[in-house]
Amino acid sequence: MRGRCRSSLAKWLPSSASAAVLETSGHPQDCQPTLPAFPNREPDNREPQQAGLYKMSTIVSPRRNAEPNEEIEARLQAQIEPFDSFWEAPEDIEKGYSSFHKFYEHNYLQYIPRQKDARILVTSCGPGYFVNLLSKSGYTDVLGIDSDASKVRWAETKGLNCRVARAFTFLASNRQPFDVIFVEQEINHLTKEEVREFLELCRRNLGDSGILIVHSLNGANPITGAEALAQNFDHFYTLTEYSLRQLLESCGFGDVRVVPLNLYVFYSNPLNYVALSIHALTSLICSLYFRLYGKTNRIFSKKIAAICRRKD
């Protein structure tokens, strides 16, 4: 750690019990009369701490080889859509509880341990879409955290166990290991330095053979791969099935499995089958083109997920 005290990595362990960490405030809008809505994405001319940007804080590195009481200043780079809040919900937030339930159930639920008392952390939980699925599936020890209080209030109205907290700060100070950590926001909102630090924090917060689930924009998709970088100012890179596995293995995880995230899971809609067929045909064509260039990519979905285990 010497020589890196001014790094932009988020080293989020408070230097004392009174260490100040700025709480991100919500930006309510008139989405529904009785519930707070997600922040809009219009330009915000308020002071940075009011606009939900990260303020410089004095904190201690959580690295094992760090000097005791070593203090640094750290600031996450994503400012428009901070990583530790959820930005993928539809305009109709209430409707999202149904649509995301189907999406998460199809793509993720099979990778969660069957033990209903498994201790599960959901970071960037937003209004609690994944927490809601786990709760309805019988899991009894689930915690969701999100830096935006307005989003967490939606979860609270559903009786979900969610609280306002920043991912780095929470993970750096937590002392009770989890069986599963599910990251509900794309890791592309972290810089390459930040994502490695975040994954290290996740690894330390998992019990023996604990499971980590993350997802990313898929750079191998010939249509959305490049566009994803230009479409969002806070997307710093894309990953492929190979580079996502490479990243996780380099951060101390094993048994890495990279899978496509299937968008076409709404089987009651006939158009779902049309879209699914087109995607299958497009993926086959892409696979053939990639092979012409000596590439072995097999996953061409818009997003990819990785399921892995802590490796001691």
Coordinates of N, CA and C in Angstrom, one line a residue, residues 136-266:
K136 N -40.0 -13.8 -0.8 CA -41.1 -14.6 -1.3 C -40.8 -16.0 -1.5
S137 N -39.5 -16.3 -1.7 CA -39.0 -17.6 -1.9 C -38.7 -18.3 -0.6
G138 N -38.9 -17.7 0.5 CA -38.7 -18.3 1.8 C -37.4 -18.0 2.6
Y139 N -36.5 -17.2 2.0 CA -35.3 -16.9 2.7 C -35.5 -15.9 3.8
T140 N -34.9 -16.2 4.9 CA -35.2 -15.5 6.2 C -34.2 -14.6 6.7
D141 N -33.0 -14.6 6.1 CA -31.9 -13.8 6.6 C -31.2 -13.0 5.4
V142 N -32.0 -12.1 4.9 CA -31.6 -11.3 3.7 C -31.5 -9.8 4.1
L143 N -30.4 -9.2 3.7 CA -30.3 -7.7 4.0 C -29.9 -7.0 2.6
G144 N -30.7 -6.0 2.3 CA -30.4 -5.1 1.2 C -29.8 -3.8 1.6
I145 N -28.8 -3.3 0.9 CA -28.3 -1.9 1.2 C -28.2 -1.1 -0.1
D146 N -28.5 0.2 0.0 CA -28.5 1.1 -1.1 C -28.2 2.5 -0.5
S147 N -27.4 3.3 -1.3 CA -27.0 4.6 -0.8 C -28.1 5.6 -0.9
D148 N -29.2 5.3 -1.7 CA -30.2 6.3 -1.9 C -31.4 6.0 -1.0
A149 N -31.7 6.9 -0.1 CA -32.7 6.8 0.9 C -34.1 6.7 0.2
S150 N -34.3 7.4 -0.9 CA -35.6 7.4 -1.5 C -36.0 6.1 -2.1
K151 N -35.0 5.4 -2.6 CA -35.2 4.0 -3.1 C -35.4 3.0 -2.0
V152 N -34.7 3.2 -0.9 CA -34.8 2.3 0.2 C -36.2 2.4 0.8
R153 N -36.8 3.6 0.8 CA -38.1 3.8 1.4 C -39.2 3.0 0.6
W154 N -39.0 2.8 -0.7 CA -39.9 1.9 -1.4 C -39.8 0.5 -0.9
A155 N -38.6 0.0 -0.6 CA -38.5 -1.3 0.0 C -39.1 -1.4 1.3
E156 N -39.0 -0.4 2.1 CA -39.5 -0.4 3.5 C -41.1 -0.5 3.5
T157 N -41.7 0.2 2.5 CA -43.2 0.1 2.4 C -43.6 -1.3 2.1
K158 N -42.7 -2.2 1.5 CA -43.0 -3.6 1.2 C -42.6 -4.5 2.4
G159 N -42.1 -3.9 3.5 CA -41.7 -4.7 4.6 C -40.4 -5.5 4.4
L160 N -39.6 -5.0 3.5 CA -38.3 -5.7 3.1 C -37.2 -5.1 4.0
N161 N -36.3 -6.0 4.3 CA -35.2 -5.7 5.2 C -34.1 -5.0 4.4
C162 N -34.3 -3.7 4.2 CA -33.3 -2.9 3.4 C -32.9 -1.7 4.3
R163 N -31.7 -1.2 4.1 CA -31.3 0.0 4.8 C -30.4 0.9 4.0
V164 N -30.2 2.1 4.4 CA -29.4 3.0 3.7 C -27.9 2.8 4.1
A165 N -27.1 2.5 3.1 CA -25.7 2.3 3.4 C -24.9 2.2 2.1
R166 N -23.7 2.6 2.2 CA -22.8 2.6 1.0 C -22.1 1.2 1.0
A167 N -21.9 0.7 -0.2 CA -21.4 -0.7 -0.3 C -20.0 -0.8 0.3
F168 N -19.1 0.1 -0.1 CA -17.7 0.0 0.3 C -17.6 0.2 1.9
T169 N -18.3 1.2 2.4 CA -18.3 1.5 3.8 C -18.8 0.3 4.6
F170 N -19.9 -0.2 4.2 CA -20.6 -1.4 4.9 C -19.6 -2.6 4.9
L171 N -19.1 -2.9 3.7 CA -18.3 -4.1 3.6 C -17.0 -4.0 4.4
A172 N -16.4 -2.8 4.5 CA -15.2 -2.6 5.2 C -15.4 -2.7 6.7
S173 N -16.6 -2.4 7.2 CA -16.8 -2.4 8.6 C -17.5 -3.6 9.1
N174 N -18.1 -4.4 8.2 CA -18.8 -5.6 8.6 C -17.9 -6.7 9.2
R175 N -18.4 -7.4 10.2 CA -17.6 -8.4 10.8 C -18.3 -9.8 10.8
Q176 N -19.5 -9.9 10.3 CA -20.2 -11.1 10.2 C -20.3 -11.6 8.8
P177 N -19.6 -12.7 8.4 CA -19.5 -13.2 7.0 C -20.9 -13.6 6.5
F178 N -21.0 -13.4 5.2 CA -22.2 -13.8 4.5 C -22.0 -15.1 3.7
D179 N -23.1 -15.8 3.5 CA -23.1 -17.0 2.6 C -23.1 -16.6 1.2
V180 N -23.8 -15.5 0.9 CA -24.0 -15.1 -0.5 C -23.9 -13.5 -0.5
I181 N -23.2 -13.0 -1.5 CA -23.3 -11.5 -1.8 C -23.8 -11.4 -3.2
F182 N -24.9 -10.7 -3.4 CA -25.5 -10.5 -4.7 C -25.3 -9.0 -5.0
V183 N -24.7 -8.7 -6.1 CA -24.4 -7.3 -6.5 C -25.5 -6.9 -7.5
E184 N -26.4 -6.1 -7.2 CA -27.6 -5.8 -8.1 C -27.3 -4.8 -9.1
Q185 N -26.2 -4.0 -9.0 CA -25.8 -3.0 -10.0 C -24.7 -3.6 -10.8
E186 N -24.6 -3.1 -12.1 CA -23.5 -3.6 -12.9 C -22.2 -3.1 -12.4
I187 N -21.2 -4.0 -12.4 CA -19.9 -3.6 -11.9 C -19.2 -2.6 -12.9
N188 N -19.7 -2.4 -14.1 CA -19.1 -1.4 -15.0 C -19.2 0.0 -14.5
H189 N -19.9 0.3 -13.4 CA -20.0 1.6 -12.8 C -18.8 1.8 -11.9
L190 N -17.9 0.9 -11.8 CA -16.6 1.0 -11.0 C -15.5 1.0 -12.0
T191 N -14.5 1.9 -11.7 CA -13.3 1.9 -12.6 C -12.6 0.5 -12.3
K192 N -11.5 0.3 -13.1 CA -10.8 -1.0 -13.0 C -10.1 -1.1 -11.7
E193 N -9.6 0.0 -11.1 CA -9.0 -0.1 -9.8 C -10.1 -0.3 -8.7
E194 N -11.2 0.4 -8.9 CA -12.3 0.3 -7.9 C -12.9 -1.1 -7.8
V195 N -13.1 -1.7 -9.0 CA -13.7 -3.0 -9.0 C -12.9 -4.1 -8.4
R196 N -11.6 -4.0 -8.5 CA -10.7 -4.9 -7.9 C -10.8 -4.8 -6.3
E197 N -10.8 -3.5 -5.9 CA -10.9 -3.3 -4.5 C -12.3 -3.8 -3.9
F198 N -13.3 -3.5 -4.7 CA -14.7 -4.0 -4.3 C -14.7 -5.5 -4.2
L199 N -14.2 -6.2 -5.2 CA -14.2 -7.6 -5.2 C -13.4 -8.2 -4.0
E200 N -12.3 -7.5 -3.7 CA -11.5 -8.0 -2.5 C -12.3 -7.8 -1.2
L201 N -13.1 -6.7 -1.1 CA -13.9 -6.5 0.1 C -15.0 -7.6 0.1
C202 N -15.6 -7.9 -1.1 CA -16.6 -9.0 -1.1 C -16.0 -10.3 -0.7
R203 N -14.8 -10.6 -1.1 CA -14.2 -11.9 -0.8 C -14.0 -12.0 0.7
R204 N -13.6 -10.9 1.4 CA -13.3 -10.9 2.8 C -14.6 -11.0 3.6
N205 N -15.7 -10.6 3.0 CA -17.0 -10.7 3.7 C -17.8 -12.0 3.4
L206 N -17.2 -12.9 2.7 CA -17.8 -14.2 2.5 C -17.3 -15.2 3.4
G207 N -18.1 -16.2 3.9 CA -17.6 -17.3 4.6 C -16.9 -18.3 3.7
D208 N -16.4 -19.4 4.3 CA -15.8 -20.4 3.5 C -16.6 -20.8 2.4
S209 N -16.1 -20.8 1.2 CA -16.8 -21.2 0.0 C -18.1 -20.4 -0.3
G210 N -18.1 -19.2 0.3 CA -19.3 -18.3 0.1 C -19.4 -17.9 -1.4
I211 N -20.6 -17.6 -1.8 CA -20.9 -17.3 -3.2 C -21.0 -15.8 -3.5
L212 N -20.4 -15.4 -4.6 CA -20.5 -14.0 -5.1 C -21.2 -14.1 -6.4
I213 N -22.2 -13.2 -6.6 CA -22.9 -13.1 -7.9 C -22.8 -11.6 -8.4
V214 N -22.2 -11.4 -9.6 CA -22.1 -10.1 -10.2 C -22.5 -10.2 -11.6
H215 N -22.8 -9.0 -12.2 CA -23.1 -9.0 -13.6 C -22.5 -7.8 -14.3
S216 N -22.4 -7.8 -15.6 CA -21.7 -6.8 -16.4 C -22.3 -6.7 -17.8
L217 N -22.1 -5.5 -18.4 CA -22.4 -5.4 -19.8 C -21.5 -6.3 -20.6
N218 N -22.0 -6.9 -21.6 CA -21.3 -7.8 -22.4 C -20.6 -7.2 -23.6
G219 N -19.3 -7.1 -23.6 CA -18.6 -6.4 -24.7 C -18.6 -7.2 -26.0
A220 N -19.0 -8.5 -25.9 CA -19.0 -9.3 -27.1 C -20.3 -9.2 -28.0
N221 N -21.3 -8.5 -27.4 CA -22.5 -8.3 -28.1 C -22.3 -7.3 -29.2
P222 N -22.4 -7.6 -30.5 CA -22.0 -6.7 -31.6 C -22.9 -5.5 -31.7
I223 N -24.1 -5.6 -31.1 CA -25.0 -4.4 -31.3 C -24.9 -3.5 -30.1
T224 N -25.0 -4.1 -28.9 CA -25.0 -3.2 -27.7 C -23.7 -3.1 -27.0
G225 N -22.7 -3.9 -27.3 CA -21.4 -3.9 -26.6 C -20.7 -2.6 -26.7
A226 N -20.5 -2.0 -27.9 CA -19.9 -0.7 -28.0 C -20.8 0.4 -27.6
E227 N -22.1 0.3 -27.9 CA -23.0 1.4 -27.6 C -23.2 1.6 -26.1
A228 N -23.0 0.5 -25.3 CA -23.1 0.7 -23.9 C -22.2 1.7 -23.3
L229 N -21.0 1.8 -23.8 CA -20.0 2.7 -23.3 C -20.4 4.1 -23.6
A230 N -20.9 4.4 -24.8 CA -21.3 5.7 -25.2 C -22.6 6.2 -24.6
Q231 N -23.5 5.2 -24.3 CA -24.8 5.5 -23.8 C -24.8 6.0 -22.4
N232 N -23.9 5.6 -21.6 CA -23.9 6.0 -20.2 C -22.5 6.6 -19.8
F233 N -22.4 7.8 -19.3 CA -21.2 8.4 -19.0 C -20.4 7.7 -17.9
D234 N -21.2 7.0 -17.0 CA -20.6 6.2 -15.9 C -20.3 4.8 -16.2
H235 N -20.4 4.4 -17.5 CA -19.9 3.0 -17.9 C -18.4 3.1 -18.3
F236 N -17.5 2.5 -17.5 CA -16.1 2.7 -17.8 C -15.5 1.7 -18.7
Y237 N -16.2 0.5 -18.9 CA -15.7 -0.5 -19.7 C -16.8 -1.6 -19.9
T238 N -16.5 -2.5 -20.8 CA -17.4 -3.7 -20.9 C -16.5 -4.9 -20.6
L239 N -17.1 -6.0 -20.4 CA -16.4 -7.3 -20.2 C -17.0 -8.4 -21.1
T240 N -16.2 -9.4 -21.3 CA -16.7 -10.6 -22.0 C -16.7 -11.8 -21.0
E241 N -17.2 -12.9 -21.5 CA -17.1 -14.1 -20.6 C -15.7 -14.4 -20.2
Y242 N -14.8 -14.1 -21.1 CA -13.4 -14.4 -20.7 C -12.8 -13.4 -19.7
S243 N -13.0 -12.1 -20.0 CA -12.4 -11.1 -19.1 C -13.1 -11.1 -17.8
L244 N -14.4 -11.4 -17.7 CA -15.1 -11.4 -16.4 C -14.5 -12.5 -15.6
R245 N -14.3 -13.7 -16.2 CA -13.7 -14.8 -15.4 C -12.3 -14.5 -15.0
Q246 N -11.5 -13.9 -15.9 CA -10.2 -13.5 -15.6 C -10.1 -12.5 -14.4
L247 N -11.0 -11.6 -14.4 CA -11.1 -10.6 -13.3 C -11.3 -11.3 -12.0
L248 N -12.3 -12.1 -11.9 CA -12.7 -12.8 -10.7 C -11.7 -13.7 -10.2
E249 N -11.1 -14.5 -11.0 CA -10.0 -15.4 -10.6 C -8.8 -14.6 -10.1
S250 N -8.5 -13.5 -10.7 CA -7.4 -12.7 -10.2 C -7.6 -12.1 -8.8
C251 N -8.9 -12.0 -8.4 CA -9.3 -11.4 -7.1 C -9.6 -12.5 -6.1
G252 N -9.2 -13.7 -6.3 CA -9.3 -14.7 -5.3 C -10.6 -15.5 -5.3
F253 N -11.2 -15.6 -6.4 CA -12.4 -16.4 -6.5 C -12.2 -17.6 -7.5
G254 N -12.9 -18.7 -7.2 CA -12.8 -19.9 -8.0 C -14.1 -20.4 -8.4
D255 N -14.1 -21.5 -9.1 CA -15.4 -22.1 -9.6 C -16.2 -21.1 -10.3
V256 N -15.6 -20.3 -11.1 CA -16.3 -19.2 -11.8 C -17.1 -19.7 -13.0
R257 N -18.4 -19.4 -13.0 CA -19.3 -19.8 -14.0 C -19.9 -18.5 -14.6
V258 N -19.7 -18.3 -15.9 CA -20.2 -17.1 -16.6 C -21.4 -17.5 -17.4
V259 N -22.5 -16.8 -17.2 CA -23.8 -17.2 -17.9 C -24.4 -16.0 -18.6
P260 N -25.2 -16.2 -19.6 CA -26.0 -15.1 -20.2 C -27.1 -14.7 -19.3
L261 N -27.5 -13.5 -19.4 CA -28.7 -13.0 -18.7 C -29.8 -12.9 -19.7
N262 N -30.8 -13.8 -19.6 CA -31.9 -13.9 -20.6 C -32.9 -12.8 -20.3
L263 N -33.1 -11.9 -21.3 CA -34.1 -10.9 -21.2 C -35.5 -11.4 -21.5
Y264 N -35.6 -12.5 -22.2 CA -36.9 -12.9 -22.8 C -37.5 -14.0 -21.9
V265 N -38.0 -13.6 -20.8 CA -38.5 -14.6 -19.8 C -40.0 -14.3 -19.5
F266 N -40.6 -13.5 -20.4 CA -42.0 -13.1 -20.1 C -42.9 -14.0 -21.1

